[in-house]
PDB file of C-alpha atoms in Angstrom:
ATOM      1  CA  MET A1357     -22.023   8.149  23.592  1.00 30.00           C
ATOM      2  CA  SER A1358     -21.567   5.030  25.689  1.00 34.00           C
ATOM      3  CA  ASP A1359     -18.882   2.630  24.534  1.00 37.00           C
ATOM      4  CA  PHE A1360     -21.194  -0.381  25.381  1.00 33.00           C
ATOM      5  CA  ILE A1361     -24.719  -1.315  24.060  1.00 37.00           C
ATOM      6  CA  GLN A1362     -26.885  -3.563  26.345  1.00 34.00           C
ATOM      7  CA  GLY A1363     -27.888  -6.760  24.569  1.00 36.00           C
ATOM      8  CA  THR A1364     -31.453  -7.991  24.759  1.00 35.00           C
ATOM      9  CA  GLY A1365     -31.976 -11.031  26.858  1.00 34.00           C
ATOM     10  CA  ASP A1366     -28.572 -11.399  28.397  1.00 34.00           C
ATOM     11  CA  THR A1367     -26.776  -9.589  31.381  1.00 28.00           C
ATOM     12  CA  ALA A1368     -23.279  -9.111  29.582  1.00 34.00           C
ATOM     13  CA  ASP A1369     -22.468  -5.857  27.725  1.00 34.00           C
ATOM     14  CA  VAL A1370     -20.485  -6.486  24.599  1.00 31.00           C
ATOM     15  CA  PRO A1371     -17.655  -3.956  24.098  1.00 39.00           C
ATOM     16  CA  ALA A1372     -18.486  -1.891  21.057  1.00 43.00           C
ATOM     17  CA  GLN A1373     -15.062  -0.912  19.985  1.00 79.00           C
ATOM     18  CA  ALA A1374     -15.206  -2.681  16.647  1.00 94.00           C
ATOM     19  CA  LEU A1375     -15.898  -0.687  13.420  1.00 96.00           C
ATOM     20  CA  PHE A1376     -17.605  -2.432  10.578  1.00 98.00           C
ATOM     21  CA  VAL A1377     -16.626  -0.824   7.249  1.00 98.00           C
ATOM     22  CA  LEU A1378     -18.537  -1.405   3.879  1.00 97.00           C
ATOM     23  CA  VAL A1379     -16.523  -0.338   0.915  1.00 97.00           C
ATOM     24  CA  GLY A1380     -18.144   0.665  -2.379  1.00 95.00           C
ATOM     25  CA  THR A1381     -21.683  -0.856  -1.377  1.00 95.00           C
ATOM     26  CA  SER A1382     -24.006  -0.613  -4.374  1.00 92.00           C
ATOM     27  CA  ARG A1383     -27.452  -1.557  -2.751  1.00 94.00           C
ATOM     28  CA  ALA A1384     -28.741   0.575  -0.137  1.00 95.00           C
ATOM     29  CA  GLY A1385     -30.633  -2.350   1.319  1.00 96.00           C
ATOM     30  CA  ASN A1386     -27.386  -4.120   2.235  1.00 96.00           C
ATOM     31  CA  VAL A1387     -26.297  -1.033   4.184  1.00 97.00           C
ATOM     32  CA  GLY A1388     -29.374  -1.120   6.305  1.00 97.00           C
ATOM     33  CA  ALA A1389     -29.139  -4.875   6.625  1.00 97.00           C
ATOM     34  CA  ALA A1390     -25.545  -4.614   7.867  1.00 97.00           C
ATOM     35  CA  ALA A1391     -26.722  -1.952  10.412  1.00 97.00           C
ATOM     36  CA  ARG A1392     -29.190  -4.523  11.723  1.00 97.00           C
ATOM     37  CA  ALA A1393     -26.675  -7.284  11.822  1.00 96.00           C
ATOM     38  CA  ILE A1394     -24.227  -5.503  13.993  1.00 95.00           C
ATOM     39  CA  LYS A1395     -26.717  -4.265  16.324  1.00 94.00           C
ATOM     40  CA  THR A1396     -28.183  -7.478  16.876  1.00 93.00           C
ATOM     41  CA  MET A1397     -24.729  -8.590  18.137  1.00 91.00           C
ATOM     42  CA  GLY A1398     -24.429  -5.619  20.408  1.00 89.00           C
ATOM     43  CA  PHE A1399     -22.317  -3.314  18.164  1.00 93.00           C
ATOM     44  CA  ARG A1400     -23.203   0.120  16.884  1.00 93.00           C
ATOM     45  CA  HIS A1401     -20.278   1.437  14.850  1.00 95.00           C
ATOM     46  CA  LEU A1402     -20.742   1.164  10.974  1.00 97.00           C
ATOM     47  CA  GLY A1403     -18.387   2.878   8.485  1.00 97.00           C
ATOM     48  CA  LEU A1404     -19.191   3.516   4.704  1.00 97.00           C
ATOM     49  CA  VAL A1405     -16.607   4.105   2.176  1.00 97.00           C
ATOM     50  CA  ALA A1406     -17.608   5.565  -1.184  1.00 95.00           C
ATOM     51  CA  PRO A1407     -21.125   4.010  -1.320  1.00 96.00           C
ATOM     52  CA  ARG A1408     -22.997   4.108  -4.670  1.00 93.00           C
ATOM     53  CA  PHE A1409     -25.592   6.490  -3.085  1.00 93.00           C
ATOM     54  CA  ALA A1410     -24.216   9.631  -1.103  1.00 94.00           C
ATOM     55  CA  ASP A1411     -27.533   9.600   0.799  1.00 94.00           C
ATOM     56  CA  VAL A1412     -27.634   5.977   1.491  1.00 94.00           C
ATOM     57  CA  ARG A1413     -28.315   6.470   5.153  1.00 95.00           C
ATOM     58  CA  GLU A1414     -31.628   8.125   4.177  1.00 94.00           C
ATOM     59  CA  GLN A1415     -32.567   5.807   1.380  1.00 95.00           C
ATOM     60  CA  PRO A1416     -36.028   4.127   2.005  1.00 95.00           C
ATOM     61  CA  GLU A1417     -34.625   0.591   1.212  1.00 96.00           C
ATOM     62  CA  ALA A1418     -31.772   1.026   3.749  1.00 96.00           C
ATOM     63  CA  LEU A1419     -34.172   2.261   6.356  1.00 96.00           C
ATOM     64  CA  ALA A1420     -36.547  -0.654   5.625  1.00 96.00           C
ATOM     65  CA  MET A1421     -33.874  -3.274   5.904  1.00 96.00           C
ATOM     66  CA  ALA A1422     -32.262  -1.772   9.096  1.00 96.00           C
ATOM     67  CA  SER A1423     -35.535  -2.770  10.810  1.00 93.00           C
ATOM     68  CA  GLY A1424     -34.995  -0.841  14.104  1.00 92.00           C
ATOM     69  CA  ALA A1425     -31.383  -0.347  13.690  1.00 95.00           C
ATOM     70  CA  ASP A1426     -31.980   3.266  12.284  1.00 94.00           C
ATOM     71  CA  ASP A1427     -29.763   4.863  14.935  1.00 96.00           C
ATOM     72  CA  VAL A1428     -26.665   2.617  13.847  1.00 96.00           C
ATOM     73  CA  LEU A1429     -27.589   3.588  10.181  1.00 96.00           C
ATOM     74  CA  ARG A1430     -27.834   7.376  10.808  1.00 95.00           C
ATOM     75  CA  GLN A1431     -24.720   7.520  12.886  1.00 95.00           C
ATOM     76  CA  ALA A1432     -22.572   5.538  10.301  1.00 96.00           C
ATOM     77  CA  ARG A1433     -19.440   7.153   9.307  1.00 96.00           C
ATOM     78  CA  GLN A1434     -19.115   7.977   5.681  1.00 97.00           C
ATOM     79  CA  GLY A1435     -16.247   9.140   3.459  1.00 96.00           C
ATOM     80  CA  ASP A1436     -14.607   8.682   0.075  1.00 96.00           C
ATOM     81  CA  ARG A1437     -11.369   6.849   1.524  1.00 95.00           C
ATOM     82  CA  LEU A1438     -10.737   4.106   3.886  1.00 96.00           C
ATOM     83  CA  ASP A1439      -8.492   6.359   5.944  1.00 94.00           C
ATOM     84  CA  GLN A1440     -11.177   8.918   6.385  1.00 94.00           C
ATOM     85  CA  VAL A1441     -13.615   6.403   7.840  1.00 96.00           C
ATOM     86  CA  ALA A1442     -11.253   3.937   9.691  1.00 95.00           C
ATOM     87  CA  GLY A1443      -8.299   6.269  10.511  1.00 93.00           C
ATOM     88  CA  ASP A1444      -8.706   5.841  14.348  1.00 92.00           C
ATOM     89  CA  CYS A1445      -8.513   2.016  13.975  1.00 94.00           C
ATOM     90  CA  GLY A1446      -5.222   0.361  14.995  1.00 91.00           C
ATOM     91  CA  LEU A1447      -5.854  -2.913  13.397  1.00 93.00           C
ATOM     92  CA  LEU A1448      -7.764  -3.373   9.975  1.00 96.00           C
ATOM     93  CA  VAL A1449      -9.074  -6.827   8.913  1.00 96.00           C
ATOM     94  CA  ALA A1450     -10.078  -7.357   5.385  1.00 95.00           C
ATOM     95  CA  LEU A1451     -12.806  -9.916   4.488  1.00 93.00           C
ATOM     96  CA  SER A1452     -11.611 -11.881   1.502  1.00 84.00           C
ATOM     97  CA  ALA A1453     -11.131 -15.520   0.524  1.00 72.00           C
ATOM     98  CA  ARG A1454      -8.275 -14.650  -2.032  1.00 72.00           C
ATOM     99  CA  VAL A1455      -4.658 -14.179  -0.990  1.00 68.00           C
ATOM    100  CA  ARG A1456      -2.896 -11.295  -2.712  1.00 70.00           C
ATOM    101  CA  ASP A1457       0.625 -11.013  -3.751  1.00 70.00           C
ATOM    102  CA  PHE A1458       2.561  -9.238  -0.931  1.00 68.00           C
ATOM    103  CA  GLY A1459      -0.810  -8.861   0.876  1.00 74.00           C
ATOM    104  CA  PRO A1460      -1.364  -9.513   4.608  1.00 83.00           C
ATOM    105  CA  PRO A1461      -1.745 -13.191   5.965  1.00 82.00           C
ATOM    106  CA  LEU A1462      -4.935 -15.100   5.594  1.00 87.00           C
ATOM    107  CA  GLN A1463      -6.806 -16.196   8.802  1.00 92.00           C
ATOM    108  CA  GLY A1464      -9.947 -17.971   9.817  1.00 92.00           C
ATOM    109  CA  PRO A1465     -12.430 -17.168  12.437  1.00 94.00           C
ATOM    110  CA  GLN A1466     -10.600 -19.180  14.942  1.00 95.00           C
ATOM    111  CA  TRP A1467      -7.973 -16.418  14.971  1.00 95.00           C
ATOM    112  CA  LEU A1468     -10.423 -13.861  16.256  1.00 94.00           C
ATOM    113  CA  PRO A1469      -9.888 -14.686  20.077  1.00 92.00           C
ATOM    114  CA  GLU A1470      -6.216 -14.105  19.557  1.00 92.00           C
ATOM    115  CA  LEU A1471      -6.888 -10.773  17.742  1.00 93.00           C
ATOM    116  CA  ALA A1472      -9.126  -9.741  20.541  1.00 91.00           C
ATOM    117  CA  ARG A1473      -6.523 -10.375  23.104  1.00 89.00           C
ATOM    118  CA  THR A1474      -3.832  -8.377  21.190  1.00 88.00           C
ATOM    119  CA  ALA A1475      -6.245  -5.592  20.419  1.00 89.00           C
ATOM    120  CA  ALA A1476      -7.216  -5.454  24.250  1.00 87.00           C
ATOM    121  CA  ALA A1477      -3.563  -5.500  25.306  1.00 86.00           C
ATOM    122  CA  GLN A1478      -2.358  -2.743  22.991  1.00 87.00           C
ATOM    123  CA  GLY A1479      -5.424  -0.644  23.287  1.00 86.00           C
ATOM    124  CA  ARG A1480      -6.098  -0.836  19.415  1.00 90.00           C
ATOM    125  CA  ARG A1481      -9.560  -0.485  18.003  1.00 92.00           C
ATOM    126  CA  VAL A1482     -10.295  -3.223  15.275  1.00 95.00           C
ATOM    127  CA  GLY A1483     -11.896  -2.410  11.935  1.00 96.00           C
ATOM    128  CA  PHE A1484     -13.497  -5.264   9.662  1.00 98.00           C
ATOM    129  CA  VAL A1485     -13.411  -4.186   6.118  1.00 97.00           C
ATOM    130  CA  PHE A1486     -15.953  -5.600   3.606  1.00 97.00           C
ATOM    131  CA  GLY A1487     -15.918  -5.221  -0.199  1.00 94.00           C
ATOM    132  CA  SER A1488     -18.609  -4.531  -2.600  1.00 90.00           C
ATOM    133  CA  GLU A1489     -21.216  -7.027  -3.499  1.00 86.00           C
ATOM    134  CA  ARG A1490     -19.958  -7.948  -6.870  1.00 83.00           C
ATOM    135  CA  TYR A1491     -16.191  -7.276  -6.823  1.00 85.00           C
ATOM    136  CA  GLY A1492     -15.131  -7.583  -3.095  1.00 88.00           C
ATOM    137  CA  LEU A1493     -12.037  -5.584  -2.212  1.00 91.00           C
ATOM    138  CA  ASP A1494      -9.401  -4.306  -4.557  1.00 90.00           C
ATOM    139  CA  ASN A1495      -5.809  -5.084  -3.923  1.00 89.00           C
ATOM    140  CA  GLU A1496      -4.948  -1.350  -2.885  1.00 89.00           C
ATOM    141  CA  THR A1497      -7.423  -1.524   0.058  1.00 92.00           C
ATOM    142  CA  VAL A1498      -6.328  -5.062   1.071  1.00 91.00           C
ATOM    143  CA  TRP A1499      -2.577  -3.950   1.056  1.00 88.00           C
ATOM    144  CA  ARG A1500      -3.563  -1.289   3.616  1.00 90.00           C
ATOM    145  CA  CYS A1501      -5.147  -3.835   5.982  1.00 92.00           C
ATOM    146  CA  ASP A1502      -3.222  -5.993   8.535  1.00 92.00           C
ATOM    147  CA  ALA A1503      -4.853  -9.231   7.975  1.00 92.00           C
ATOM    148  CA  LEU A1504      -7.191 -11.022   5.667  1.00 93.00           C
ATOM    149  CA  LEU A1505     -10.176 -13.011   7.151  1.00 94.00           C
ATOM    150  CA  ASN A1506     -11.851 -15.843   5.248  1.00 91.00           C
ATOM    151  CA  LEU A1507     -15.224 -17.369   6.349  1.00 91.00           C
ATOM    152  CA  PRO A1508     -15.128 -20.949   5.256  1.00 89.00           C
ATOM    153  CA  THR A1509     -18.199 -21.981   3.351  1.00 86.00           C
ATOM    154  CA  SER A1510     -19.197 -25.113   1.353  1.00 86.00           C
ATOM    155  CA  ALA A1511     -17.037 -26.024  -1.588  1.00 82.00           C
ATOM    156  CA  GLU A1512     -20.014 -26.629  -3.664  1.00 85.00           C
ATOM    157  CA  TYR A1513     -21.796 -23.378  -2.886  1.00 84.00           C
ATOM    158  CA  GLY A1514     -19.839 -20.609  -1.007  1.00 77.00           C
ATOM    159  CA  SER A1515     -22.062 -17.693  -2.027  1.00 81.00           C
ATOM    160  CA  LEU A1516     -22.657 -15.148   1.136  1.00 86.00           C
ATOM    161  CA  ASN A1517     -24.353 -11.848   0.684  1.00 90.00           C
ATOM    162  CA  LEU A1518     -22.805  -8.928   2.280  1.00 94.00           C
ATOM    163  CA  ALA A1519     -25.081  -8.634   5.224  1.00 94.00           C
ATOM    164  CA  GLN A1520     -24.814 -12.408   5.915  1.00 94.00           C
ATOM    165  CA  ALA A1521     -20.941 -12.026   6.011  1.00 95.00           C
ATOM    166  CA  VAL A1522     -21.307  -8.929   8.430  1.00 96.00           C
ATOM    167  CA  GLN A1523     -23.618 -11.023  10.624  1.00 96.00           C
ATOM    168  CA  ILE A1524     -21.166 -13.896  10.926  1.00 96.00           C
ATOM    169  CA  VAL A1525     -18.178 -11.720  11.742  1.00 96.00           C
ATOM    170  CA  ALA A1526     -20.206  -9.707  14.336  1.00 95.00           C
ATOM    171  CA  TRP A1527     -21.186 -13.036  15.924  1.00 94.00           C
ATOM    172  CA  GLU A1528     -17.710 -14.275  15.932  1.00 94.00           C
ATOM    173  CA  TRP A1529     -16.245 -11.011  17.309  1.00 95.00           C
ATOM    174  CA  ARG A1530     -18.975 -11.023  19.970  1.00 92.00           C
ATOM    175  CA  LYS A1531     -17.728 -14.447  21.012  1.00 91.00           C
ATOM    176  CA  ALA A1532     -14.129 -13.429  20.872  1.00 92.00           C
ATOM    177  CA  VAL A1533     -14.315 -10.364  22.867  1.00 88.00           C
ATOM    178  CA  GLY A1534     -15.678 -12.419  25.680  1.00 80.00           C
ATOM    179  CA  ALA A1535     -13.368 -15.449  25.321  1.00 43.00           C
ATOM    180  CA  PHE A1536     -10.626 -14.086  27.480  1.00 45.00           C
ATOM    181  CA  ALA A1537     -10.429 -12.827  31.135  1.00 50.00           C
ATOM    182  CA  HIS A1538      -9.452  -9.342  31.850  1.00 49.00           C
ATOM    183  CA  ALA A1539      -5.791  -8.957  32.901  1.00 55.00           C
ATOM    184  CA  ALA A1540      -4.942  -7.627  36.315  1.00 55.00           C
ATOM    185  CA  PRO A1541      -4.392  -3.888  36.153  1.00 60.00           C
ATOM    186  CA  GLY A1542      -0.719  -2.934  35.298  1.00 62.00           C
ATOM    187  CA  PRO A1543       1.215  -0.032  33.864  1.00 71.00           C
ATOM    188  CA  ALA A1544      -0.794   1.776  31.424  1.00 72.00           C
ATOM    189  CA  PRO A1545       0.480   0.822  27.934  1.00 77.00           C
ATOM    190  CA  GLU A1546       1.887   3.457  25.587  1.00 86.00           C
ATOM    191  CA  ALA A1547      -0.764   4.890  23.225  1.00 88.00           C
ATOM    192  CA  ALA A1548      -1.109   2.726  20.191  1.00 91.00           C
ATOM    193  CA  ALA A1549      -0.459   4.302  16.752  1.00 93.00           C
ATOM    194  CA  THR A1550      -3.887   4.482  14.887  1.00 93.00           C
ATOM    195  CA  HIS A1551      -4.176   3.339  11.175  1.00 93.00           C
ATOM    196  CA  ALA A1552      -4.152   7.054   9.953  1.00 94.00           C
ATOM    197  CA  GLU A1553      -0.831   7.651  11.893  1.00 94.00           C
ATOM    198  CA  VAL A1554       0.832   4.705  10.407  1.00 94.00           C
ATOM    199  CA  GLU A1555      -0.387   5.601   6.857  1.00 93.00           C
ATOM    200  CA  GLY A1556       1.123   8.998   7.364  1.00 94.00           C
ATOM    201  CA  LEU A1557       4.413   7.468   8.443  1.00 95.00           C
ATOM    202  CA  LEU A1558       4.470   5.164   5.328  1.00 92.00           C
ATOM    203  CA  ASP A1559       3.869   8.115   3.075  1.00 93.00           C
ATOM    204  CA  HIS A1560       6.851   9.985   4.820  1.00 95.00           C
ATOM    205  CA  VAL A1561       9.026   6.873   4.311  1.00 93.00           C
ATOM    206  CA  GLN A1562       8.050   6.672   0.691  1.00 91.00           C
ATOM    207  CA  GLN A1563       9.090  10.380   0.168  1.00 92.00           C
ATOM    208  CA  THR A1564      12.391   9.716   1.862  1.00 91.00           C
ATOM    209  CA  LEU A1565      13.147   6.595  -0.082  1.00 90.00           C
ATOM    210  CA  LEU A1566      12.396   8.580  -3.327  1.00 89.00           C
ATOM    211  CA  ALA A1567      14.632  11.497  -2.181  1.00 90.00           C
ATOM    212  CA  LEU A1568      17.542   9.127  -1.215  1.00 90.00           C
ATOM    213  CA  GLY A1569      17.251   7.383  -4.719  1.00 86.00           C
ATOM    214  CA  TYR A1570      16.398   4.135  -3.045  1.00 87.00           C
ATOM    215  CA  LEU A1571      12.911   3.679  -4.262  1.00 85.00           C
ATOM    216  CA  ASP A1572      12.153   3.473  -8.042  1.00 79.00           C
ATOM    217  CA  PRO A1573       9.162   5.679  -8.682  1.00 76.00           C
ATOM    218  CA  GLN A1574       8.323   3.642 -11.776  1.00 75.00           C
ATOM    219  CA  ALA A1575       8.122   0.354  -9.820  1.00 70.00           C
ATOM    220  CA  PRO A1576       7.359   1.019  -6.146  1.00 62.00           C
ATOM    221  CA  ARG A1577       4.559  -1.592  -5.640  1.00 65.00           C
ATOM    222  CA  ARG A1578       6.552  -4.458  -4.388  1.00 77.00           C
ATOM    223  CA  LEU A1579       8.385  -2.458  -1.797  1.00 83.00           C
ATOM    224  CA  LEU A1580       5.602  -0.454  -0.358  1.00 83.00           C
ATOM    225  CA  PRO A1581       3.034  -3.371   0.578  1.00 86.00           C
ATOM    226  CA  ARG A1582       6.075  -5.132   2.143  1.00 87.00           C
ATOM    227  CA  LEU A1583       6.702  -2.002   4.431  1.00 89.00           C
ATOM    228  CA  SER A1584       3.096  -1.818   5.166  1.00 89.00           C
ATOM    229  CA  ARG A1585       3.095  -5.425   6.499  1.00 88.00           C
ATOM    230  CA  LEU A1586       6.361  -4.658   8.481  1.00 91.00           C
ATOM    231  CA  ALA A1587       4.588  -1.769  10.076  1.00 91.00           C
ATOM    232  CA  SER A1588       1.621  -3.900  10.888  1.00 90.00           C
ATOM    233  CA  ARG A1589       3.784  -6.678  12.535  1.00 91.00           C
ATOM    234  CA  ALA A1590       5.581  -3.983  14.546  1.00 90.00           C
ATOM    235  CA  ALA A1591       2.321  -2.754  16.193  1.00 89.00           C
ATOM    236  CA  LEU A1592       3.747   0.663  16.591  1.00 93.00           C
ATOM    237  CA  THR A1593       2.948   3.153  19.229  1.00 93.00           C
ATOM    238  CA  ARG A1594       2.304   6.932  18.700  1.00 93.00           C
ATOM    239  CA  GLN A1595       5.631   7.707  20.083  1.00 93.00           C
ATOM    240  CA  GLU A1596       7.604   5.209  17.937  1.00 94.00           C
ATOM    241  CA  VAL A1597       5.794   6.898  14.767  1.00 94.00           C
ATOM    242  CA  GLN A1598       6.953  10.221  15.860  1.00 95.00           C
ATOM    243  CA  ILE A1599      10.488   8.886  16.274  1.00 95.00           C
ATOM    244  CA  LEU A1600      10.440   7.248  12.817  1.00 95.00           C
ATOM    245  CA  ARG A1601       8.948  10.320  11.239  1.00 96.00           C
ATOM    246  CA  GLY A1602      11.790  12.536  12.886  1.00 95.00           C
ATOM    247  CA  ILE A1603      14.363  10.276  11.283  1.00 95.00           C
ATOM    248  CA  CYS A1604      12.684  10.551   7.860  1.00 93.00           C
ATOM    249  CA  HIS A1605      12.546  14.406   8.363  1.00 92.00           C
ATOM    250  CA  ALA A1606      16.282  14.461   9.159  1.00 93.00           C
ATOM    251  CA  ALA A1607      17.121  12.044   5.993  1.00 91.00           C
ATOM    252  CA  LEU A1608      14.988  14.316   3.760  1.00 90.00           C
ATOM    253  CA  LYS A1609      16.712  17.446   4.980  1.00 89.00           C
ATOM    254  CA  GLN A1610      20.124  15.766   4.377  1.00 87.00           C
ATOM    255  CA  ALA A1611      19.159  14.552   1.020  1.00 84.00           C
ATOM    256  CA  ARG A1612      18.011  17.927  -0.169  1.00 81.00           C
ATOM    257  CA  MET A1613      21.071  19.909   0.972  1.00 67.00           C
ATOM    258  CA  PRO A1614      23.449  20.909  -1.850  1.00 60.00           C
ATOM    259  CA  GLY A1615      26.687  18.656  -1.822  1.00 53.00           C
ATOM    260  CA  ALA A1616      24.931  16.283   0.728  1.00 47.00           C
ATOM    261  CA  ASP A1617      26.110  13.301  -1.207  1.00 48.00           C
ATOM    262  CA  GLU A1618      29.665  14.448  -1.503  1.00 46.00           C
ATOM    263  CA  ASP A1619      32.507  13.527   0.584  1.00 38.00           C
TER     264      ASP A1619
END
């Protein structure tokens, strides 16, 4: 499949590397409307995490609301967890108006051109993560993301439905990916670590800290989100992840050796 989709009425192709992820969607029509929203902006990649209906891509309401974006709907990724759907993304952006304790920083749409430049320079795929219609995103999902994106609305009435939010982000991202000039060719950057690879590293770090007695298994929640944010800021490469996992492996081996803590 091509990485580009030709827009209607213009001569510029829009890079289609972004993934638009819907988490816990309850209405099939919103899935179809989201497929239509991203296709009109030149994108084709939709992800579905634990939708209410397992067959949502074939639901009549979804097909009707897709209105010609049936191909995007049919090809949507689907899984029970975020890492199953967005594991190849290097940067995940959660859509939320609410800042969480120890969560990623809150940004506005004006930040997207900077994100586009960073993602292009590092070779990282961006995933935009949207919560359910009624409840939004849970804290656990937000902690697994690298940033929070807020769409400013009227203080008197700030109600956006899911498809509207997807449409706005797709439009802003379309502008952002065309808002910078391509840099002159240079040395090929090291392969960036994917979200799944970083998650694997963080799980390995947690095992290591537990084995070393540094992490309290009864109260790990403050430390782990902070480590997740640290990994996000570090923009790790695959080789760096492998090095850190090698260190964890060595530390675990030492911690499990009889008499390893003796002088």
